[in-house]
Structure formats: structure tokens, C-alpha cells
Short mmCIF file of C-alpha atoms and ligand atoms in Angstrom, two decimals:
data_model
loop_
_atom_site.label_atom_id
_atom_site.label_comp_id
_atom_site.label_asym_id
_atom_site.label_seq_id
_atom_site.Cartn_x
_atom_site.Cartn_y
_atom_site.Cartn_z
CA MET S 1 65.03 -50.82 123.68
CA LYS S 2 67.81 -52.19 125.13
CA ALA S 3 68.51 -55.06 123.66
CA PHE S 4 71.56 -57.63 125.06
CA ILE S 5 72.80 -59.55 122.29
CA THR S 6 73.88 -63.50 122.91
CA GLY S 7 76.76 -64.22 120.32
CA GLY S 8 76.67 -60.70 119.03
CA ALA S 9 80.68 -60.72 117.91
CA GLY S 10 79.54 -63.82 115.06
CA PHE S 11 78.56 -63.32 111.80
CA ILE S 12 74.43 -62.90 111.74
CA GLY S 13 74.86 -61.30 115.46
CA SER S 14 77.53 -58.75 114.02
CA HIS S 15 74.36 -58.14 111.13
CA LEU S 16 72.04 -57.86 114.22
CA VAL S 17 74.09 -55.43 115.70
CA ASP S 18 74.28 -53.10 112.91
CA THR S 19 70.69 -53.28 112.43
CA LEU S 20 69.74 -52.42 116.20
CA LEU S 21 72.13 -49.19 116.27
CA LYS S 22 70.58 -48.40 112.97
CA ASN S 23 67.55 -48.44 114.01
CA GLY S 24 68.40 -46.44 117.18
CA SER S 25 68.53 -49.20 119.90
CA SER S 26 71.17 -49.45 122.39
CA VAL S 27 73.33 -52.72 121.98
CA THR S 28 75.40 -54.60 124.53
CA VAL S 29 76.74 -57.97 123.46
CA TYR S 30 78.13 -60.22 125.00
CA ASP S 31 80.54 -62.98 123.50
CA ASN S 32 83.37 -65.09 124.48
CA LEU S 33 84.54 -64.38 120.98
CA SER S 34 85.49 -67.96 120.88
CA SER S 35 84.30 -68.41 117.19
CA GLY S 36 83.44 -64.65 117.16
CA ASN S 37 85.67 -61.44 115.58
CA LYS S 38 86.05 -58.32 117.50
CA SER S 39 86.56 -57.18 114.03
CA PHE S 40 83.16 -57.54 113.09
CA ILE S 41 82.19 -55.20 116.08
CA HIS S 42 84.76 -52.72 115.95
CA HIS S 43 83.56 -50.03 114.50
CA HIS S 44 80.84 -49.52 116.50
CA LEU S 45 83.10 -50.41 120.04
CA LYS S 46 83.09 -45.96 120.20
CA GLN S 47 79.48 -45.61 119.90
CA LYS S 48 78.24 -44.60 123.29
CA GLN S 49 74.51 -47.18 122.39
CA PHE S 50 77.17 -49.94 122.22
CA THR S 51 78.76 -52.03 124.68
CA PHE S 52 81.18 -54.92 124.25
CA LEU S 53 81.70 -57.91 126.85
CA GLN S 54 84.16 -60.06 126.34
CA ALA S 55 82.91 -62.77 128.97
CA ASP S 56 81.14 -66.88 128.65
CA LEU S 57 77.45 -67.12 129.09
CA LEU S 58 78.43 -70.44 131.16
CA ASN S 59 79.59 -67.65 133.98
CA LEU S 60 75.99 -67.34 135.12
CA ASN S 61 76.36 -64.98 137.61
CA LYS S 62 78.61 -62.59 135.28
CA VAL S 63 74.85 -63.22 132.80
CA THR S 64 73.10 -62.30 135.82
CA LYS S 65 74.83 -59.66 136.96
CA GLU S 66 75.70 -57.49 133.22
CA LEU S 67 71.43 -57.75 132.14
CA GLN S 68 70.56 -56.04 134.26
CA GLY S 69 69.19 -52.74 132.68
CA HIS S 70 67.82 -54.54 129.53
CA ASP S 71 64.45 -55.19 127.83
CA VAL S 72 64.78 -57.82 125.66
CA VAL S 73 67.49 -60.51 124.96
CA PHE S 74 68.94 -62.00 120.89
CA HIS S 75 70.25 -65.06 122.16
CA LEU S 76 72.56 -65.73 119.55
CA ALA S 77 75.36 -67.64 121.37
CA ALA S 78 76.61 -71.54 120.75
CA ASN S 79 78.76 -73.80 118.80
CA PRO S 80 78.27 -73.07 115.54
CA HIS S 81 79.81 -76.16 114.20
CA VAL S 82 77.65 -78.78 113.19
CA ARG S 83 80.26 -81.31 112.78
CA LEU S 84 81.87 -80.92 116.16
CA GLY S 85 79.50 -83.06 118.10
CA GLU S 86 81.03 -86.30 116.41
CA THR S 87 84.74 -85.29 118.70
CA GLN S 88 83.46 -83.73 121.35
CA THR S 89 80.37 -84.79 122.94
CA ASP S 90 79.72 -82.33 125.25
CA LEU S 91 80.05 -78.66 123.43
CA ASP S 92 76.44 -78.52 122.29
CA LEU S 93 75.09 -80.10 125.75
CA ASN S 94 77.45 -77.41 127.02
CA GLN S 95 76.98 -73.78 124.53
CA GLY S 96 73.65 -75.34 123.44
CA VAL S 97 71.22 -76.22 126.41
CA ILE S 98 73.67 -75.40 129.41
CA ALA S 99 74.69 -71.62 127.81
CA THR S 100 70.56 -71.45 126.87
CA TYR S 101 69.85 -72.34 131.07
CA ASN S 102 71.70 -69.46 131.86
CA VAL S 103 70.24 -67.07 129.90
CA LEU S 104 66.95 -67.87 131.10
CA GLU S 105 67.64 -68.42 134.49
CA ALA S 106 69.66 -64.62 134.61
CA MET S 107 66.51 -63.31 132.55
CA ARG S 108 64.55 -64.37 135.29
CA GLN S 109 66.49 -63.62 138.26
CA ASN S 110 66.43 -59.79 136.54
CA ASN S 111 62.45 -59.89 135.54
CA ILE S 112 63.78 -59.66 131.44
CA LYS S 113 61.14 -62.32 129.93
CA LYS S 114 61.50 -61.59 125.85
CA ILE S 115 64.09 -63.72 124.31
CA ILE S 116 64.59 -64.34 120.27
CA PHE S 117 66.73 -67.14 119.69
CA SER S 118 68.95 -68.83 116.62
CA SER S 119 67.44 -72.73 116.49
CA SER S 120 67.99 -74.11 112.94
CA SER S 121 66.41 -76.80 110.30
CA VAL S 122 68.56 -79.51 111.95
CA VAL S 123 65.74 -79.87 114.48
CA TYR S 124 63.43 -81.85 112.10
CA GLY S 125 66.62 -84.69 111.69
CA GLU S 126 65.99 -86.41 108.61
CA THR S 127 62.45 -86.90 106.74
CA THR S 128 60.89 -87.65 103.88
CA GLU S 129 58.96 -84.57 103.97
CA PRO S 130 59.35 -82.40 100.98
CA SER S 131 59.04 -79.14 102.75
CA LEU S 132 59.20 -79.20 106.62
CA PRO S 133 56.96 -76.83 108.32
CA GLU S 134 56.64 -75.99 112.10
CA THR S 135 54.35 -77.88 112.80
CA TYR S 136 56.22 -80.93 112.09
CA GLY S 137 56.95 -83.45 114.12
CA PRO S 138 58.08 -85.71 115.82
CA THR S 139 61.81 -83.85 115.56
CA LEU S 140 64.35 -85.63 116.00
CA PRO S 141 67.58 -84.46 114.97
CA ILE S 142 70.65 -86.91 114.30
CA SER S 143 73.53 -84.44 114.68
CA LEU S 144 74.52 -84.02 118.71
CA TYR S 145 73.97 -79.57 117.48
CA GLY S 146 70.99 -80.63 116.94
CA ALA S 147 70.14 -82.40 120.06
CA GLY S 148 71.08 -78.67 121.79
CA LYS S 149 68.76 -77.01 120.02
CA LEU S 150 66.09 -78.83 120.18
CA GLY S 151 67.12 -78.59 123.82
CA ALA S 152 67.32 -74.96 123.91
CA GLU S 153 64.20 -74.56 122.13
CA GLY S 154 62.88 -77.14 124.82
CA LEU S 155 64.18 -75.00 127.71
CA ILE S 156 63.01 -71.49 126.15
CA SER S 157 59.55 -73.36 126.04
CA ALA S 158 59.25 -74.08 130.06
CA PHE S 159 60.53 -70.85 130.66
CA CYS S 160 57.61 -69.11 128.64
CA GLY S 161 55.08 -71.32 130.45
CA THR S 162 56.30 -71.51 133.86
CA PHE S 163 57.74 -67.77 134.05
CA ASP S 164 55.75 -65.88 131.72
CA PHE S 165 58.10 -65.42 129.13
CA GLN S 166 57.47 -64.73 125.44
CA THR S 167 60.01 -66.06 122.73
CA TRP S 168 60.64 -65.96 119.40
CA MET S 169 62.49 -69.09 117.65
CA TYR S 170 63.37 -69.03 114.98
CA ARG S 171 64.59 -72.73 112.87
CA PHE S 172 66.92 -70.90 110.10
CA ALA S 173 68.41 -72.28 106.55
CA ASN S 174 71.96 -72.24 105.82
CA VAL S 175 72.75 -68.48 106.64
CA VAL S 176 75.74 -67.28 104.21
CA GLY S 177 77.10 -63.83 103.41
CA ALA S 178 79.78 -61.17 104.88
CA ARG S 179 82.06 -62.34 107.60
CA GLY S 180 81.03 -65.59 106.98
CA THR S 181 83.95 -68.13 108.94
CA HIS S 182 82.34 -71.20 108.45
CA GLY S 183 80.45 -73.83 106.21
CA VAL S 184 80.44 -75.09 102.27
CA ILE S 185 81.40 -71.67 100.74
CA VAL S 186 84.53 -70.63 103.50
CA ASP S 187 85.49 -74.37 102.79
CA PHE S 188 85.75 -74.35 98.77
CA ILE S 189 87.17 -71.37 98.89
CA GLU S 190 90.26 -71.60 101.13
CA LYS S 191 90.10 -75.48 99.78
CA LEU S 192 90.86 -73.34 96.49
CA ARG S 193 93.57 -71.49 97.22
CA LYS S 194 95.21 -73.86 98.89
CA ASN S 195 95.03 -76.25 95.60
CA PRO S 196 93.33 -74.18 92.41
CA HIS S 197 92.95 -77.91 90.22
CA GLU S 198 91.17 -79.90 92.84
CA LEU S 199 88.63 -79.21 95.36
CA GLU S 200 87.44 -82.21 97.48
CA ILE S 201 83.43 -82.50 97.66
CA LEU S 202 82.67 -84.28 101.04
CA GLY S 203 79.87 -86.79 99.73
CA ASP S 204 78.34 -87.08 96.30
CA GLY S 205 77.64 -82.98 96.02
CA ARG S 206 73.83 -84.20 95.81
CA GLN S 207 73.35 -82.36 99.56
CA CYS S 208 70.77 -80.27 98.71
CA LYS S 209 69.76 -77.16 101.58
CA PRO S 210 68.23 -73.44 100.83
CA TYR S 211 70.83 -70.79 101.62
CA LEU S 212 69.46 -67.59 103.12
CA TYR S 213 71.62 -64.59 102.44
CA VAL S 214 72.42 -62.78 106.34
CA SER S 215 70.87 -59.79 105.43
CA ASP S 216 67.66 -61.34 105.27
CA CYS S 217 68.08 -63.60 108.28
CA VAL S 218 68.28 -61.01 110.04
CA ASP S 219 65.19 -58.81 108.44
CA GLY S 220 63.46 -62.20 108.85
CA ILE S 221 64.45 -61.96 112.42
CA LEU S 222 62.98 -58.68 113.44
CA TYR S 223 60.27 -58.61 111.20
CA GLY S 224 58.92 -61.61 112.86
CA PHE S 225 59.80 -60.09 116.18
CA ASN S 226 58.16 -56.48 115.37
CA ASN S 227 54.50 -58.54 113.82
CA SER S 228 53.86 -61.56 115.68
CA HIS S 229 52.39 -61.47 119.28
CA GLU S 230 51.95 -64.62 120.48
CA LYS S 231 53.49 -65.95 123.88
CA MET S 232 55.31 -68.57 121.52
CA ASN S 233 55.95 -67.06 118.19
CA LEU S 234 58.33 -70.07 116.20
CA PHE S 235 59.03 -70.14 113.11
CA ASN S 236 60.71 -71.10 110.37
CA LEU S 237 63.33 -68.68 108.31
CA SER S 238 64.07 -69.63 105.09
CA CYS S 239 64.19 -69.05 100.98
CA ASP S 240 62.35 -71.14 98.89
CA THR S 241 64.60 -72.28 97.04
CA THR S 242 67.40 -74.81 97.29
CA THR S 243 71.22 -75.30 95.64
CA THR S 244 73.24 -78.46 95.49
CA VAL S 245 76.65 -78.23 96.84
CA THR S 246 78.07 -79.74 93.52
CA ARG S 247 76.40 -76.18 92.07
CA ILE S 248 78.17 -74.17 94.78
CA ALA S 249 81.10 -75.85 94.06
CA GLU S 250 81.06 -74.46 90.21
CA MET S 251 79.40 -70.81 91.38
CA VAL S 252 82.91 -70.76 93.65
CA THR S 253 85.45 -71.77 90.91
CA GLU S 254 83.31 -69.77 87.80
CA GLU S 255 83.67 -66.72 90.94
CA MET S 256 87.50 -67.53 91.72
CA GLY S 257 88.16 -67.21 87.94
CA LEU S 258 89.27 -71.00 87.74
CA ASN S 259 89.21 -73.10 84.72
CA ASN S 260 88.96 -76.65 84.90
CA VAL S 261 88.93 -78.02 88.51
CA LEU S 262 88.48 -81.41 89.29
CA PHE S 263 86.23 -81.90 91.61
CA LYS S 264 86.55 -84.95 93.99
CA TYR S 265 83.80 -86.12 95.96
CA THR S 266 84.20 -88.13 99.35
CA GLY S 267 81.21 -90.18 98.41
CA GLY S 268 77.94 -90.94 100.28
CA ILE S 269 74.54 -89.11 100.70
CA ARG S 270 76.42 -87.00 103.27
CA GLY S 271 78.79 -84.72 103.90
CA TRP S 272 79.84 -86.38 107.46
CA LYS S 273 77.62 -88.29 109.52
CA GLY S 274 74.85 -86.29 111.63
CA ASP S 275 74.64 -83.77 107.93
CA VAL S 276 71.36 -83.80 106.91
CA PRO S 277 71.53 -83.85 103.16
CA ARG S 278 68.12 -82.75 101.30
CA PHE S 279 65.63 -80.50 103.13
CA GLN S 280 63.74 -77.39 102.51
CA LEU S 281 61.83 -75.26 105.57
CA ASP S 282 58.60 -74.03 104.89
CA ALA S 283 58.64 -70.55 105.63
CA GLU S 284 54.51 -70.09 104.59
CA LYS S 285 53.94 -68.87 107.87
CA ILE S 286 56.13 -66.35 108.58
CA ASN S 287 55.48 -65.09 104.37
CA THR S 288 52.16 -65.40 105.66
CA LEU S 289 52.91 -62.68 108.10
CA GLY S 290 53.69 -60.53 105.38
CA TRP S 291 57.76 -60.90 105.23
CA LYS S 292 59.74 -62.92 102.36
CA ALA S 293 63.56 -63.14 101.64
CA THR S 294 64.60 -61.22 98.81
CA LEU S 295 67.39 -63.28 98.24
CA THR S 296 66.96 -67.17 96.31
CA SER S 297 68.76 -69.67 97.37
CA ASP S 298 71.39 -69.69 94.15
CA GLU S 299 71.64 -65.55 94.21
CA ALA S 300 72.56 -65.80 97.90
CA VAL S 301 75.64 -68.34 97.30
CA ARG S 302 76.69 -66.36 94.25
CA LYS S 303 76.58 -63.14 96.73
CA ALA S 304 78.01 -64.73 99.37
CA ILE S 305 80.76 -66.49 96.72
CA LYS S 306 81.65 -62.58 96.18
CA ASP S 307 81.56 -61.37 100.43
CA VAL S 308 83.66 -63.87 101.63
CA LEU S 309 86.55 -63.71 98.10
CA HIS S 310 86.33 -60.21 98.60
CA ALA S 311 86.27 -59.83 102.69
CA ASN S 312 83.15 -57.64 102.47
CA LEU S 313 83.01 -56.45 106.33
P1 NAD N 401 79.24 -67.75 115.02
O1 NAD N 401 80.38 -68.82 115.71
O2 NAD N 401 79.74 -67.09 113.72
O3 NAD N 401 78.43 -66.93 116.44
C1 NAD N 401 78.20 -67.16 117.83
C2 NAD N 401 78.67 -66.56 118.26
O4 NAD N 401 78.74 -66.98 119.97
C3 NAD N 401 80.18 -66.37 118.12
O5 NAD N 401 80.25 -65.10 118.45
C4 NAD N 401 81.31 -66.85 119.62
O6 NAD N 401 82.23 -66.70 119.83
C5 NAD N 401 80.03 -66.51 120.61
N1 NAD N 401 79.85 -67.61 121.96
C6 NAD N 401 79.81 -69.22 121.89
N2 NAD N 401 79.73 -69.38 122.69
C7 NAD N 401 79.38 -68.91 123.86
C8 NAD N 401 79.55 -68.53 125.34
N3 NAD N 401 79.64 -70.16 125.81
N4 NAD N 401 79.78 -67.63 125.74
C9 NAD N 401 79.50 -66.08 124.96
N5 NAD N 401 79.41 -66.37 123.60
C10 NAD N 401 80.16 -67.69 123.18
O7 NAD N 401 77.51 -68.46 114.23
P2 NAD N 401 76.55 -67.75 113.79
O8 NAD N 401 76.85 -69.30 112.12
O9 NAD N 401 76.37 -66.43 113.70
O10 NAD N 401 75.60 -68.14 114.63
C11 NAD N 401 74.55 -67.66 115.22
C12 NAD N 401 73.81 -68.26 115.86
O11 NAD N 401 72.68 -68.94 115.24
C13 NAD N 401 74.13 -69.84 116.16
O12 NAD N 401 73.07 -70.66 117.36
C14 NAD N 401 74.21 -70.63 115.38
O13 NAD N 401 73.74 -71.98 115.67
C15 NAD N 401 72.56 -70.22 114.42
N6 NAD N 401 72.81 -70.54 112.84
C16 NAD N 401 73.38 -70.59 112.26
C17 NAD N 401 73.34 -70.67 111.16
C18 NAD N 401 74.39 -70.59 109.91
O14 NAD N 401 74.13 -70.90 108.81
N7 NAD N 401 75.05 -70.00 109.95
C19 NAD N 401 71.76 -71.76 110.89
C20 NAD N 401 71.42 -72.25 111.79
C21 NAD N 401 71.37 -71.54 113.04
#
């Protein structure tokens, strides 16, 4: 298989690259390094089966040219920061929707019809449901990042309907682990390295979400791709437990060997405007297909803290 991976120099993408190469695929990474890091793929640069292209998806001609000869596209490139939409209101429109359109149009011009997409739990918005299945609707995101993901899902679905594409779309839980560059764990560790006596926690600390370990995420993506053969394959990708933000703070301080850290909450039920404070994803659909996360949410968080602290790449 000749795989084209947008965002392949990023956190999740680079782990996917490792696994695909190990499984014998050829891999092209297309990444502008806006939030990715070349060191994450450095160990592959001399491999014959591997090509790295530093380029932007907003350049349609370039993507169209480079896509030639591939069998399948794993589209992971996007702005990864949910919060940035508050200050850059066109970011997710460009990096989420327009970039996805360019990928699809470039595929159409090259007659490539299989696309795997990294969507997110945030497409569901803020709901009162205890656990969200893929059939939940209406999907009304409350962040511009979520709107970008839902817009991208819509475009992919339309290319399936209009041009006979086939897709595997995954709505991820919060993904954590080695090479993590953003999110609550990285934020807490950075703050505590600066000041080990107190920790600012956004919100009231009771925000409660599922955390999925990155190797489980990659495994789930490939499991669905290899075992589900509908035209539209939509899956939640999550473990079935959750972790609160305060529990993450406790685990980070434990793993850093810090005692008596003062937790200073900024207050309110959410970390920032657009943050969905509590949710659980129902992963029964992919569980029934035969995939299950190997780590619970707390285990994933604990392992990711160790990875980030010890910079395990
Ligand atoms: P990441 O920032 O590490 O990876 C995104 C990659 O895309 C980066 O390497 C970046 O340089 C690249 N990129 C961004 N815009 C680009 C463009 N215009 N052209 C080319 N490359 C571009 O983030 P990640 O956490 O690995 O996320 C990967 C995907 O999974 C993203 O689509 C993200 O929205 C999605 N996702 C992540 C999580 C999570 O918890 N990490 C949860 C849900 C969904």
C-alpha cells in the first residue's frame, strides 16, 4: 500500500507513520510543520519506503501533483488547538474545511478514492447524553475547531456520495502519549516546571473526558480501516472510562515527585469558551467490530505523563 499522510510529522500522524512502515507500506508525509516536528519522523528519513514533503495543504496544485501514484490518504493535518478559534476566527475554516476540500479535490483529480479522517468528539457539541453514539444528533459543535471538523466530515461524505469515494472517519477522544505537544498534560507539566509550588487549573477541575493512549488510537484507526468495508465508515475512537482534570493534576504532581502543590482553579465549569466540559464517547460500534482500547483513561493519562516527562519519543 502506498499511503499519503497529511500531518504525518505531528503527534498522532508520526505514530501512524511508524506503524505503517513497520507493516510494510510505503509512506509519503505531507506536512507544513506548523505544529509538527521533523524530529518525530527523523528516524525514517533515510528509508527507501519513506518520503517527507514539507508543504502546505492550502496549495492545491502542490497536493494534486504530490498525490499522484498513492492508493490511500490518511488526512490528519489540521489546527490541533481547539482554543485558538477564539482569537483566530478563520483558522479552522482554512486548516479544517478548505484544507480538507483541497485533499479531496486533489484525490478526485488523481482518481484516489479512499480517505481516512481524524475527526473529533467535539463535533457532538455540548449535550446532556451520558454517552454519545455515532448516531447522536443533531451535531452542533460549540467551538470553531468543532465546526471545522464537522464541515470536513460533510465534505468527505459529499465526495463519497458524488464521486464514489470510500471513507473511514474517526471521532477521537482526547489522544495522549509520547510526542504529545499540546493539551492538559503538557500544559500542567510546563507550568509546574516553571513553578513547582502552585498550579493554575482552568475551570473548576471537574471537567471529565476520556483519554485515549496514542498507540491505541493508531491501532483503532488501522483496525477499522482493515475490518470495516462500508462506503462510509464512521467510528467513535475511545476507551470507555474518563478522567477529571483535577485527577490529571494529581497524577502529574505525583509523577513529578511534588508535594503540597496548591491547585488554583480559575473557576467556572469549562476551561475556556468552546470547551465541552464533560462527555463520554460510546465506542460500542468499533468494540463490536473487534477493537478495544488496551488502556483505561487513567492508565493512558499516567503513561502519557511519564512519556512527556521523560521525553520518550
Ligand atoms: P498535531 O498538531 O501534532 O498534528 C497536525 C499536523 O498537521 C502537524 O504536523 C502540522 O504541522 C500539520 N499541518 C497543519 N496544517 C497543515 C497544512 N495546512 N498543511 C500541511 N500540514 C499541516 O496534532 P495531533 O494531535 O497529532 O492531531 C492530529 C489530527 O487528529 C488533527 O486533525 C486533530 O484535529 C485530530 N484530533 C486530535 C486529537 C488529540 O487529542 N490530539 C483529538 C481529536 C482529533
